[in-house]
Amino acid sequence: MASAIKNEFRTGEAIFGTVYLGMNVKDLMDGNVELRVRIRVDGGTAVWGGDLSYFDLPLSVQGKSYIQFALLPDAQWFKDNYAPYISQENWTYSYFIDNLVKAGDVSHEISCDLLFPAIKLGEVESKLNLDLNAGIGDLKTLSTKLHNELMASRQLPKAGMNNAGIESQMAAAANKLGWNDKFTNAIITSSNWTVRKNELTGTIVNRTLGAVCITKDPDGKCYTQEFTFAQDYTGGGNYSGTIKFYSYGGKREIGCDKIK
């Protein structure tokens, strides 16, 4: 009997998928256990930027020519399978459900593209409709639950070195950027300085340290912002005592209870 392909779902229904690939999953994963996924709600920005989101695909399930995955899981799936997502700080499901809640209790088009590491198969694309007209109360509850679980597991990065003077200068340099964020303090994440040289001449330009600066927004949420700061080379093996902004990286929410 031929299997039916369902692409219409309603409030309260779990959504699972099976993809038949025609080749061994292990060959397509190329030693990886993270299957990248790009999820969009109503054609909007991909969940978690589309570059960080992934499904956990252990080696134990890669010996087949098909995969099964959960897009909008039920409570039992979360109970049985979600622990690795918490330990790895994988926000894919949390952000997806957040997006559904923000999109509201109407009908939505959901696209889900799977991107395998090995260049042997193109993107596996799928679309479905999710009718939430009956309400999103349960999704709101789940959104809060997943967010709180992930936040509880998140810790401030460990200091690679401690230097109160440099840390103070880092926070000041970050605040001079003119962002809306107001940074209160910094944690140096590098354990050593990185010396940077001119690629053409080989002469020393500066030395840098990685750090995170801490901020709290008007809504009471706390964040860490990644930065790299530099000291200019002044010659004779010496560097300026002034810390300058060099570059910035990712921004992550952190529980305000973790901020000292």
Short mmCIF file of C-alpha atoms in Angstrom, two decimals:
data_model
loop_
_atom_site.label_atom_id
_atom_site.label_comp_id
_atom_site.label_asym_id
_atom_site.label_seq_id
_atom_site.Cartn_x
_atom_site.Cartn_y
_atom_site.Cartn_z
CA MET A 1 0.00 0.00 0.00
CA ALA A 2 1.43 3.36 -0.98
CA SER A 3 2.18 5.74 1.85
CA ALA A 4 0.43 9.10 1.93
CA ILE A 5 2.35 12.36 2.04
CA LYS A 6 0.74 14.77 4.46
CA ASN A 7 1.42 18.47 4.14
CA GLU A 8 -1.53 20.00 5.99
CA PHE A 9 -1.35 20.21 9.80
CA ARG A 10 -3.37 21.86 12.55
CA THR A 11 -2.93 23.16 16.08
CA GLY A 12 -1.85 20.37 18.43
CA GLU A 13 -0.53 18.02 15.76
CA ALA A 14 3.08 16.88 15.91
CA ILE A 15 5.06 17.01 12.67
CA PHE A 16 7.55 14.28 11.81
CA GLY A 17 9.28 13.61 8.51
CA THR A 18 10.93 10.74 6.65
CA VAL A 19 13.39 11.35 3.81
CA TYR A 20 14.34 8.52 1.45
CA LEU A 21 17.78 9.27 0.04
CA GLY A 22 18.76 6.39 -2.23
CA MET A 23 22.19 6.17 -0.63
CA ASN A 24 23.65 5.47 2.78
CA VAL A 25 23.11 8.27 5.29
CA LYS A 26 26.58 7.69 6.75
CA ASP A 27 28.17 8.53 3.39
CA LEU A 28 26.16 11.74 3.18
CA MET A 29 26.99 12.81 6.73
CA ASP A 30 30.73 12.36 6.14
CA GLY A 31 31.52 11.65 9.80
CA ASN A 32 29.26 14.40 11.17
CA VAL A 33 26.37 14.00 13.60
CA GLU A 34 24.85 17.43 13.02
CA LEU A 35 22.49 17.68 10.05
CA ARG A 36 22.05 21.32 9.09
CA VAL A 37 18.48 22.44 8.61
CA ARG A 38 17.05 25.68 7.25
CA ILE A 39 13.55 26.35 8.57
CA ARG A 40 11.42 29.32 7.54
CA VAL A 41 7.99 30.48 8.67
CA ASP A 42 6.03 32.24 5.90
CA GLY A 43 9.21 32.78 3.88
CA GLY A 44 10.82 34.88 6.59
CA THR A 45 14.34 34.86 7.94
CA ALA A 46 15.60 31.34 8.54
CA VAL A 47 15.45 30.09 12.12
CA TRP A 48 18.71 30.86 13.96
CA GLY A 49 19.99 32.58 10.82
CA GLY A 50 19.92 29.30 8.89
CA ASP A 51 23.63 28.73 9.45
CA LEU A 52 23.56 27.44 13.02
CA SER A 53 20.38 25.35 13.17
CA TYR A 54 20.73 21.58 12.97
CA PHE A 55 19.11 18.28 13.89
CA ASP A 56 21.03 15.80 15.99
CA LEU A 57 21.72 12.67 13.88
CA PRO A 58 23.73 10.13 15.91
CA LEU A 59 25.96 7.60 14.16
CA SER A 60 23.67 4.86 15.44
CA VAL A 61 20.91 5.92 13.00
CA GLN A 62 23.13 6.58 9.99
CA GLY A 63 23.34 3.02 8.65
CA LYS A 64 20.21 3.34 6.52
CA SER A 65 19.22 4.92 3.22
CA TYR A 66 16.63 7.16 4.87
CA ILE A 67 16.32 9.44 7.86
CA GLN A 68 13.47 10.29 10.17
CA PHE A 69 13.33 13.63 11.93
CA ALA A 70 11.04 15.70 14.11
CA LEU A 71 10.11 19.17 12.88
CA LEU A 72 7.46 20.01 15.50
CA PRO A 73 7.79 17.21 18.06
CA ASP A 74 5.32 15.99 20.66
CA ALA A 75 5.95 15.87 24.41
CA GLN A 76 7.21 12.26 24.35
CA TRP A 77 9.82 13.09 21.71
CA PHE A 78 11.15 15.95 23.81
CA LYS A 79 11.28 13.69 26.85
CA ASP A 80 13.19 10.97 24.99
CA ASN A 81 15.44 13.00 22.66
CA TYR A 82 15.92 16.59 23.79
CA ALA A 83 18.75 16.18 26.34
CA PRO A 84 21.54 16.45 23.69
CA TYR A 85 20.02 19.69 22.39
CA ILE A 86 20.27 21.20 25.87
CA SER A 87 23.83 19.99 26.50
CA GLN A 88 24.97 21.28 23.08
CA GLU A 89 23.04 24.56 23.44
CA ASN A 90 21.22 23.80 20.21
CA TRP A 91 18.47 26.43 19.94
CA THR A 92 16.91 25.12 16.70
CA TYR A 93 13.61 23.95 18.19
CA SER A 94 13.42 26.78 20.71
CA TYR A 95 13.83 29.47 18.05
CA PHE A 96 11.48 27.71 15.61
CA ILE A 97 8.70 27.56 18.18
CA ASP A 98 9.43 31.17 19.18
CA ASN A 99 8.94 32.13 15.53
CA LEU A 100 5.62 30.29 15.36
CA VAL A 101 4.39 32.07 18.48
CA LYS A 102 5.43 35.46 17.09
CA ALA A 103 3.76 34.68 13.75
CA GLY A 104 0.42 34.27 15.51
CA ASP A 105 -2.67 32.08 15.50
CA VAL A 106 -3.28 31.99 11.75
CA SER A 107 -2.27 29.59 8.98
CA HIS A 108 1.43 29.47 8.09
CA GLU A 109 3.61 28.02 5.36
CA ILE A 110 6.62 26.20 6.80
CA SER A 111 9.64 25.30 4.68
CA CYS A 112 12.27 22.85 5.89
CA ASP A 113 15.47 22.26 3.90
CA LEU A 114 18.04 19.63 4.90
CA LEU A 115 21.68 20.27 3.98
CA PHE A 116 23.98 17.25 4.11
CA PRO A 117 27.73 17.79 4.70
CA ALA A 118 28.96 15.63 1.81
CA ILE A 119 28.62 17.17 -1.65
CA LYS A 120 26.79 14.17 -3.09
CA LEU A 121 23.24 15.40 -2.77
CA GLY A 122 21.57 18.74 -3.19
CA GLU A 123 19.38 20.34 -0.57
CA VAL A 124 16.36 18.25 0.39
CA GLU A 125 13.46 20.70 0.35
CA SER A 126 9.96 20.39 1.75
CA LYS A 127 6.99 22.64 2.49
CA LEU A 128 3.84 22.25 4.55
CA ASN A 129 0.97 24.30 5.91
CA LEU A 130 0.35 24.66 9.63
CA ASP A 131 -3.07 26.03 10.63
CA LEU A 132 -2.89 27.58 14.10
CA ASN A 133 -6.32 29.20 14.05
CA ALA A 134 -7.40 27.05 17.00
CA GLY A 135 -4.87 28.84 19.19
CA ILE A 136 -1.21 28.87 20.19
CA GLY A 137 -1.49 28.56 23.96
CA ASP A 138 0.36 25.23 24.10
CA LEU A 139 3.08 26.56 21.79
CA LYS A 140 3.56 29.58 24.07
CA THR A 141 3.98 27.26 27.05
CA LEU A 142 6.46 25.10 25.15
CA SER A 143 8.35 28.17 23.93
CA THR A 144 8.87 29.36 27.50
CA LYS A 145 9.83 25.87 28.71
CA LEU A 146 12.49 25.30 26.04
CA HIS A 147 13.92 28.79 26.48
CA ASN A 148 14.21 28.39 30.25
CA GLU A 149 15.82 24.95 29.97
CA LEU A 150 18.47 26.20 27.58
CA MET A 151 19.13 29.35 29.58
CA ALA A 152 19.58 27.31 32.76
CA SER A 153 22.37 25.32 31.10
CA ARG A 154 24.19 28.38 29.73
CA GLN A 155 27.14 29.70 31.70
CA LEU A 156 29.44 32.69 31.34
CA PRO A 157 32.66 31.82 29.51
CA LYS A 158 35.65 31.09 31.70
CA ALA A 159 38.31 33.77 31.90
CA GLY A 160 41.48 32.99 29.98
CA MET A 161 43.31 35.61 32.02
CA ASN A 162 42.43 38.26 34.59
CA ASN A 163 43.48 41.90 34.33
CA ALA A 164 41.13 44.45 35.87
CA GLY A 165 42.70 47.39 34.04
CA ILE A 166 42.42 45.79 30.61
CA GLU A 167 38.88 44.56 31.33
CA SER A 168 37.80 48.08 32.26
CA GLN A 169 39.32 49.47 29.06
CA MET A 170 37.55 46.80 27.01
CA ALA A 171 34.13 47.75 28.37
CA ALA A 172 34.90 51.43 27.75
CA ALA A 173 36.06 50.74 24.17
CA ALA A 174 32.89 48.75 23.48
CA ASN A 175 30.71 51.58 24.78
CA LYS A 176 32.49 54.07 22.51
CA LEU A 177 31.09 52.19 19.48
CA GLY A 178 27.80 54.01 19.97
CA TRP A 179 25.61 50.91 20.06
CA ASN A 180 22.36 50.83 22.02
CA ASP A 181 23.97 48.26 24.32
CA LYS A 182 25.63 49.63 27.44
CA PHE A 183 28.39 47.28 28.54
CA THR A 184 29.14 47.01 32.24
CA ASN A 185 32.17 44.74 32.34
CA ALA A 186 34.31 42.36 30.30
CA ILE A 187 35.68 38.83 30.59
CA ILE A 188 38.93 38.11 28.75
CA THR A 189 38.47 34.74 27.03
CA SER A 190 41.94 34.49 25.46
CA SER A 191 44.72 32.90 27.50
CA ASN A 192 47.43 34.56 25.39
CA TRP A 193 47.88 37.60 23.16
CA THR A 194 47.74 37.01 19.40
CA VAL A 195 50.40 38.99 17.53
CA ARG A 196 49.20 40.22 14.13
CA LYS A 197 51.54 41.14 11.29
CA ASN A 198 51.22 42.92 7.96
CA GLU A 199 50.64 40.16 5.40
CA LEU A 200 52.94 41.79 2.84
CA THR A 201 55.82 43.10 4.92
CA GLY A 202 55.68 40.82 7.94
CA THR A 203 56.00 43.76 10.32
CA ILE A 204 54.08 43.61 13.59
CA VAL A 205 50.88 45.69 13.57
CA ASN A 206 49.28 44.93 16.91
CA ARG A 207 48.33 42.21 19.35
CA THR A 208 44.81 41.13 20.20
CA LEU A 209 42.73 39.47 22.89
CA GLY A 210 39.30 37.88 22.65
CA ALA A 211 36.68 38.85 25.21
CA VAL A 212 32.98 39.07 25.93
CA CYS A 213 31.32 42.19 27.28
CA ILE A 214 28.16 42.01 29.35
CA THR A 215 25.05 44.12 28.85
CA LYS A 216 21.46 44.29 30.10
CA ASP A 217 18.70 45.59 27.85
CA PRO A 218 15.70 47.74 28.87
CA ASP A 219 13.51 44.61 29.01
CA GLY A 220 15.71 43.17 31.74
CA LYS A 221 17.42 40.51 29.61
CA CYS A 222 21.19 40.04 29.90
CA TYR A 223 23.59 39.26 27.06
CA THR A 224 27.22 38.54 26.32
CA GLN A 225 28.72 40.14 23.20
CA GLU A 226 31.89 38.70 21.68
CA PHE A 227 34.68 41.14 20.84
CA THR A 228 38.32 41.20 19.84
CA PHE A 229 40.37 44.10 21.20
CA ALA A 230 43.85 45.26 20.22
CA GLN A 231 46.91 47.12 21.44
CA ASP A 232 48.94 48.84 18.69
CA TYR A 233 52.61 47.94 18.30
CA THR A 234 54.87 50.89 19.13
CA GLY A 235 58.22 49.31 18.24
CA GLY A 236 61.11 47.82 20.14
CA GLY A 237 58.98 44.95 21.41
CA ASN A 238 56.54 47.34 23.06
CA TYR A 239 52.81 47.89 22.70
CA SER A 240 50.52 50.79 23.48
CA GLY A 241 48.82 50.64 26.85
CA THR A 242 45.54 51.65 25.22
CA ILE A 243 42.96 48.99 24.38
CA LYS A 244 41.13 49.55 21.08
CA PHE A 245 38.16 47.85 19.41
CA TYR A 246 39.25 45.40 16.70
CA SER A 247 36.20 43.31 15.71
CA TYR A 248 33.00 41.83 17.07
CA GLY A 249 31.32 38.44 16.97
CA GLY A 250 28.14 36.84 18.22
CA LYS A 251 25.69 38.02 20.85
CA ARG A 252 24.09 35.53 23.23
CA GLU A 253 21.47 35.82 25.93
CA ILE A 254 22.62 34.79 29.40
CA GLY A 255 20.58 34.46 32.56
CA CYS A 256 20.94 37.63 34.63
CA ASP A 257 21.42 35.40 37.67
CA LYS A 258 24.73 34.30 36.11
CA ILE A 259 26.06 37.88 36.04
CA LYS A 260 28.24 38.72 39.01
#
